[in-house]
Short mmCIF file of C-alpha atoms in Angstrom, two decimals:
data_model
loop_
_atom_site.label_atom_id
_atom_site.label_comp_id
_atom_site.label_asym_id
_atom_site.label_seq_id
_atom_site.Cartn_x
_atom_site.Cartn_y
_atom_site.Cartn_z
CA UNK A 1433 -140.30 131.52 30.29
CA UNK A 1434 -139.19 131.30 27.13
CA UNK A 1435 -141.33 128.48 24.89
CA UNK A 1436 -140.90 128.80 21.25
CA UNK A 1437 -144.14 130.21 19.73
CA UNK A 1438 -144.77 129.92 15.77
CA UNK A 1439 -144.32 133.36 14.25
CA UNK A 1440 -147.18 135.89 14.20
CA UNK A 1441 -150.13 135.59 16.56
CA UNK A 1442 -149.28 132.48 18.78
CA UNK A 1443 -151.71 129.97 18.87
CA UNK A 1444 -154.51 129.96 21.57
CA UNK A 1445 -153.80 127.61 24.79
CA UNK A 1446 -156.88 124.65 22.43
CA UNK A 1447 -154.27 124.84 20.09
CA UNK A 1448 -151.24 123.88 22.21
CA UNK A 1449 -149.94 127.64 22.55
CA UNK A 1450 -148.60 128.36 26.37
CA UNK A 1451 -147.06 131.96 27.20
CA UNK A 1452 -143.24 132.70 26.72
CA UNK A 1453 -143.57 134.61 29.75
CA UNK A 1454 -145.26 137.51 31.53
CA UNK A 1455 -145.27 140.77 29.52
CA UNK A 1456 -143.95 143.85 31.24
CA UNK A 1457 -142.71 142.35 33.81
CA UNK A 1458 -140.16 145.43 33.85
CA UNK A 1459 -140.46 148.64 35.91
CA UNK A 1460 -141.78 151.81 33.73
CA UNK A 1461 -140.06 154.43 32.96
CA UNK A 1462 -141.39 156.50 36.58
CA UNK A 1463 -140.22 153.25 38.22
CA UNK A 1464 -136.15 153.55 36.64
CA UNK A 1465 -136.12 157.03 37.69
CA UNK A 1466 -137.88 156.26 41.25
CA UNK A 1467 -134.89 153.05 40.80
CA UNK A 1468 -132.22 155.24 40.09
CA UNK A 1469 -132.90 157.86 42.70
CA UNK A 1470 -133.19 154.97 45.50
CA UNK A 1471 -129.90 153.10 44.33
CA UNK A 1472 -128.38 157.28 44.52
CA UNK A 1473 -129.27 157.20 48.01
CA UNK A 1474 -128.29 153.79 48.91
CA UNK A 1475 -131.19 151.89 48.92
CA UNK A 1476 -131.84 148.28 47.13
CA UNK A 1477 -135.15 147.48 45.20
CA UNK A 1478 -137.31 144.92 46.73
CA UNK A 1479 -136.10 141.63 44.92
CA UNK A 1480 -140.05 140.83 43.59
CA UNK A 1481 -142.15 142.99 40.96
CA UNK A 1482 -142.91 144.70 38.61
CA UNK A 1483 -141.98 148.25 39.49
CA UNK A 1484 -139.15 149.91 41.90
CA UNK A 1485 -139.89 150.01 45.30
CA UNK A 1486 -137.49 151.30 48.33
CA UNK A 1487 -136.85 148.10 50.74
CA UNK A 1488 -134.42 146.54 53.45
CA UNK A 1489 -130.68 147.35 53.41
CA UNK A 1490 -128.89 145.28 50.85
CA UNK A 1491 -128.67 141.61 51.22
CA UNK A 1492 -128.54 138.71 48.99
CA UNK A 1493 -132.08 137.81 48.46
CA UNK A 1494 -133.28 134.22 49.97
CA UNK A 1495 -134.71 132.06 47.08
CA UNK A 1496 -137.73 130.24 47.33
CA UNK A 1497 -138.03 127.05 47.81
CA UNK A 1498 -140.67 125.42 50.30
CA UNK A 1499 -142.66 122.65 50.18
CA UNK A 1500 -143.05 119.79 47.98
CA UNK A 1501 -144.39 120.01 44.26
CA UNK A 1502 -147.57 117.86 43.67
CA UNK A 1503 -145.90 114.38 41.76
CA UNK A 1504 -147.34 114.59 38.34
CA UNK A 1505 -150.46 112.28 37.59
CA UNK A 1506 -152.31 111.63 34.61
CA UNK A 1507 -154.98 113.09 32.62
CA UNK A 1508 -158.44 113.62 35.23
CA UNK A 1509 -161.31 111.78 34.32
CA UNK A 1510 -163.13 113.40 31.58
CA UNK A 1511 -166.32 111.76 32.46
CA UNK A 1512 -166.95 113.06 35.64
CA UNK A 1513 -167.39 116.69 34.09
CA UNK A 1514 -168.98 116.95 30.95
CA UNK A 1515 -169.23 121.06 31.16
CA UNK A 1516 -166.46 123.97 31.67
CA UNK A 1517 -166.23 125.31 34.58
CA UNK A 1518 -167.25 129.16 34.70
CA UNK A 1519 -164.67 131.77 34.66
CA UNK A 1520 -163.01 133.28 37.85
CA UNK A 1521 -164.11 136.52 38.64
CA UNK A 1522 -162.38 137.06 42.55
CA UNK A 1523 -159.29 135.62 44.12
CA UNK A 1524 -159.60 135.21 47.93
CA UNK A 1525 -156.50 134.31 50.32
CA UNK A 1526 -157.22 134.73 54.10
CA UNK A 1527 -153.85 133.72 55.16
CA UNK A 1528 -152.15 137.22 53.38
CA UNK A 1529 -155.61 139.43 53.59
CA UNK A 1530 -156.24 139.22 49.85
CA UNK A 1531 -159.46 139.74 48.31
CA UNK A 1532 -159.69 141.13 44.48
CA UNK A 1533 -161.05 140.68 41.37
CA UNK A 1534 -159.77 139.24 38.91
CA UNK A 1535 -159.06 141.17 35.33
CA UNK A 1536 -159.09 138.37 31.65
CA UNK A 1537 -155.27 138.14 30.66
CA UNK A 1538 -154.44 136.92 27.15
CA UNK A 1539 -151.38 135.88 25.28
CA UNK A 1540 -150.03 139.02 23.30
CA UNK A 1541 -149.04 139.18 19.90
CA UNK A 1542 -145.25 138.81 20.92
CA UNK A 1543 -146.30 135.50 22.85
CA UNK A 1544 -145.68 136.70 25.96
CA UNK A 1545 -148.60 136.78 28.99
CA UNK A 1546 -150.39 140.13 29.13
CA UNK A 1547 -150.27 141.28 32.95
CA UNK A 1548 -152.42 143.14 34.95
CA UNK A 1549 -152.57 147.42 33.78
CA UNK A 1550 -152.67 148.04 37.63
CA UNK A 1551 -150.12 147.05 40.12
CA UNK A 1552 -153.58 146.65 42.24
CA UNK A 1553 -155.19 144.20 40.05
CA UNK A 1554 -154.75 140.34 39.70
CA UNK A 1555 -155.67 138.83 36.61
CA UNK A 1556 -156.04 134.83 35.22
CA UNK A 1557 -154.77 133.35 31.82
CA UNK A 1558 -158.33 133.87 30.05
CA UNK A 1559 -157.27 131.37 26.90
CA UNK A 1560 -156.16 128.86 29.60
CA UNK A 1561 -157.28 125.88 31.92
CA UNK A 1562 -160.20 127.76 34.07
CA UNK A 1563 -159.96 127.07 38.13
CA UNK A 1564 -161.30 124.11 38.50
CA UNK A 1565 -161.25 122.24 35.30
CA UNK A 1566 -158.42 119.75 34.26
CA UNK A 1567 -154.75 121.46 34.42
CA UNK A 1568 -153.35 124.29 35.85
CA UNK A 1569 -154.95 127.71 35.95
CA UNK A 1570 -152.41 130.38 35.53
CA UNK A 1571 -153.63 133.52 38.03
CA UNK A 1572 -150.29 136.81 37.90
CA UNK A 1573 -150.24 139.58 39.94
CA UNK A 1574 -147.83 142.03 40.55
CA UNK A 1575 -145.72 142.51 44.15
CA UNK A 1576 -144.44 146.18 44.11
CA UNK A 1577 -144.87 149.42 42.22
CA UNK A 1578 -143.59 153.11 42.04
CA UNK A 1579 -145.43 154.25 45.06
CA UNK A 1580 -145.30 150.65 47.50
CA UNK A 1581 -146.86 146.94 47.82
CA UNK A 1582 -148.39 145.86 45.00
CA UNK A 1583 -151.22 143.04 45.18
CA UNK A 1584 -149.20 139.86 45.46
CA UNK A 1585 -146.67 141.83 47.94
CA UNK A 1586 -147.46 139.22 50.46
CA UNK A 1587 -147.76 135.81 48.05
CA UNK A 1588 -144.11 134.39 49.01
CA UNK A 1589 -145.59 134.36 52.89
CA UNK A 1590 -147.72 131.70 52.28
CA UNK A 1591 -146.74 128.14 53.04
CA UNK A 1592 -147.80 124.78 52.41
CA UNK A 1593 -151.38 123.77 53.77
CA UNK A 1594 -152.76 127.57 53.04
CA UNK A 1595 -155.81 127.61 51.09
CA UNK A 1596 -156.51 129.65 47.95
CA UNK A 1597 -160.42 130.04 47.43
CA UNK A 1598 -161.37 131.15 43.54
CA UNK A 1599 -164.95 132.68 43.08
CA UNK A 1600 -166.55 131.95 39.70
CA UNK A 1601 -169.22 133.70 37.42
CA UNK A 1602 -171.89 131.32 38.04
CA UNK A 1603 -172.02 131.98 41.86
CA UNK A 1604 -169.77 128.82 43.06
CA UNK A 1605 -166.01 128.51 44.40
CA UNK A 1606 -163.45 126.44 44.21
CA UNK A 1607 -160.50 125.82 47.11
CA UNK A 1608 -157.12 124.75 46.40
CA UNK A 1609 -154.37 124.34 49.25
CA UNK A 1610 -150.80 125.36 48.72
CA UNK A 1611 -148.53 122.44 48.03
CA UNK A 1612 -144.99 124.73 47.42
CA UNK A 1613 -143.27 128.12 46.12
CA UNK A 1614 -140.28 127.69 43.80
CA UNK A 1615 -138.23 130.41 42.38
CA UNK A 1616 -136.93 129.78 39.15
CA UNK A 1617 -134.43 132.01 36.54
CA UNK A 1618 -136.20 133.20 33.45
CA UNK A 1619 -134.04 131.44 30.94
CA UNK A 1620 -134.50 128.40 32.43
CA UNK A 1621 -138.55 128.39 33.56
CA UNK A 1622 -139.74 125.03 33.46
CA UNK A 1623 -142.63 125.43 31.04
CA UNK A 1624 -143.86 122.20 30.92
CA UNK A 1625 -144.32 121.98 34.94
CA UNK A 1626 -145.75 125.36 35.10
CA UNK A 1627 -148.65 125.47 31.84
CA UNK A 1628 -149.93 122.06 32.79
CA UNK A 1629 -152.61 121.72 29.85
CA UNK A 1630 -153.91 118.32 31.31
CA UNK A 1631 -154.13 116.63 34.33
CA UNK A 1632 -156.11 117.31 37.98
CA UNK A 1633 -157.20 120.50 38.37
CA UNK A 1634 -154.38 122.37 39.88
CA UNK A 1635 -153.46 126.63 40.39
CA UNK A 1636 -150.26 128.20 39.43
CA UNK A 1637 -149.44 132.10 41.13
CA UNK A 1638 -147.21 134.25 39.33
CA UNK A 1639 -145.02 136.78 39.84
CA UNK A 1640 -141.40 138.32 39.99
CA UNK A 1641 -138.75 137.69 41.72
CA UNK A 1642 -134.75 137.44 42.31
CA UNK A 1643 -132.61 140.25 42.21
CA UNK A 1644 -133.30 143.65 40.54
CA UNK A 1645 -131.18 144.69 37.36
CA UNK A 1646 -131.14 148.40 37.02
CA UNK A 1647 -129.26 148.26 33.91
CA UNK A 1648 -131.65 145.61 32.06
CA UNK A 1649 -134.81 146.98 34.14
CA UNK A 1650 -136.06 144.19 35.60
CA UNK A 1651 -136.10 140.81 37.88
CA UNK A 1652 -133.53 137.80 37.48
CA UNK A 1653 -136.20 135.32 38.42
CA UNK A 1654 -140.35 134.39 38.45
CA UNK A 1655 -141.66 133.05 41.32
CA UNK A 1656 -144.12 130.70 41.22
CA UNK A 1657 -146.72 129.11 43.92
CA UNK A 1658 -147.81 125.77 43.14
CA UNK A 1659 -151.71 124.76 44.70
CA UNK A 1660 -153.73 121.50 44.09
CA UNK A 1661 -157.24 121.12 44.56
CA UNK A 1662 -158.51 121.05 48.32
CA UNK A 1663 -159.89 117.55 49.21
CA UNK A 1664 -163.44 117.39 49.53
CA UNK A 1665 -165.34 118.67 52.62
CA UNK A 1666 -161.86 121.29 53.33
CA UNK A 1667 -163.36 124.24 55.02
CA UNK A 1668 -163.32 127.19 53.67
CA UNK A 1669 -161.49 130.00 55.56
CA UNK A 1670 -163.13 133.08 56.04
CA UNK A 1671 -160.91 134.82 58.56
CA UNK A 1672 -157.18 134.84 58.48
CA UNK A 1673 -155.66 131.94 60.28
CA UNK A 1674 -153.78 132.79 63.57
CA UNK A 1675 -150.46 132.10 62.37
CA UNK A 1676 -148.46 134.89 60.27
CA UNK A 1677 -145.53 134.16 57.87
CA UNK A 1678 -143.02 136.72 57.21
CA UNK A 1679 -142.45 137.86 53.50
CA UNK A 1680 -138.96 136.62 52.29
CA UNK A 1681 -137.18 139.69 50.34
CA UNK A 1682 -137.25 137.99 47.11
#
């Protein structure tokens, strides 16, 4: 992700200001010495993450690229919601057995997005669109870490027609369905499709992916899973549905 950003502070997401891309989205230094140990004993790095973690025998990782992206529409009607919606506070997603809290992120003096301090935790673009509300909220987590699975471990299992329910602070929820998981190189992230300022309210997941890079410490790629708002009267799940994906390597 790598959107110019005016020097010093960049601006906040009212002004126009979007995230270069996420910050630390490298291993730490216990994670290039857990990295180079593996790689000593001939062992690859799972292709998604933020930190090393021992995988599958070496193979070239599959990229993703499922579904169908939602067609881009114009700006939602601005009358039918006169007040912001309130800010997330939990992430729930049956279909992978996820159910966290979610931590404020914010755009870092470098203009990069802050990520979460635990591989654990998920956290949402705090200056951004909030879940619900016209454009795309931005919600990172990481997949991996020093010592195993991290909390979006499982996010490239999801497909198309899996729901993604968002709790808010003033007691309600919000559902969006997944509509498709793209994989994209960091030098050429496609900003503009990702930080959607405007538009129906729509969900963007974050995280790593590609290969791993011991030298430059750190992943080729992001991936990113693209959700729309559920249509009206779309039950909510509450129990994981009976169908399992399998995790691509990415």
């Amino acid at each position: 992700m790598t959107t110019p950003t005016a020097e010093g502070r960049p601006p906040s997401s009212r002004q126009g200001g979007r995230p270069r891309h996420i910050r630390r989205c490298r291993p730490t230094r216990q994670g290039r010495v857990f990295a180079a140990a593996a790689a000593a004993a001939g062992i690859v790095l799972a292709a998604v993450g933020t930190s090393a973690l021992v995988a599958a025998p070496h193979r070239t990782p599959a990229r993703a690229d499922i579904g169908s992206l939602p067609l881009p529409q114009g700006a939602a009607d601005q009358g039918a919601r006169t007040a912001r919606a309130a800010p997330p506070v939990r992430i729930r997603i049956a279909g992978i057995g996820l159910d966290r809290p979610l931590t404020r992120l914010r755009i870092q003096e470098d203009g990069r997005l802050g990520a979460p301090e635990n591989p654990s935790q998920v956290g949402w673009w705090s200056e951004g669109p909030r879940p619900g509300d016209p454009g795309a909220a931005i919600i990172v987590g990481h997949v991996d870490s020093a010592t195993g699975p991290a909390a979006f471990y499982s996010l490239s299992s999801l497909r198309p027609g899996d729901a993604i329910t968002v709790d808010r602070g003033d007691r309600s929820s919000v559902t969006f369905t997944v509509r498709a998981l793209r994989q994209y190189e960091k030098d050429a992230f496609p900003d503009d499709q990702v930080y959607a300022a405007a538009g129906p309210p729509a969900l963007r997941l974050i995280t790593c992916g590609g290969t791993y890079d011991n030298e430059q410490g750190g992943y080729s790629d992001n991936v990113v899973l693209y959700a729309t708002l559920a249509a009206p009267g779309t039950p909510k799940p509450s129990t994981p549905p009976s169908h399992t994906h399998h995790r691509s390597r990415n």
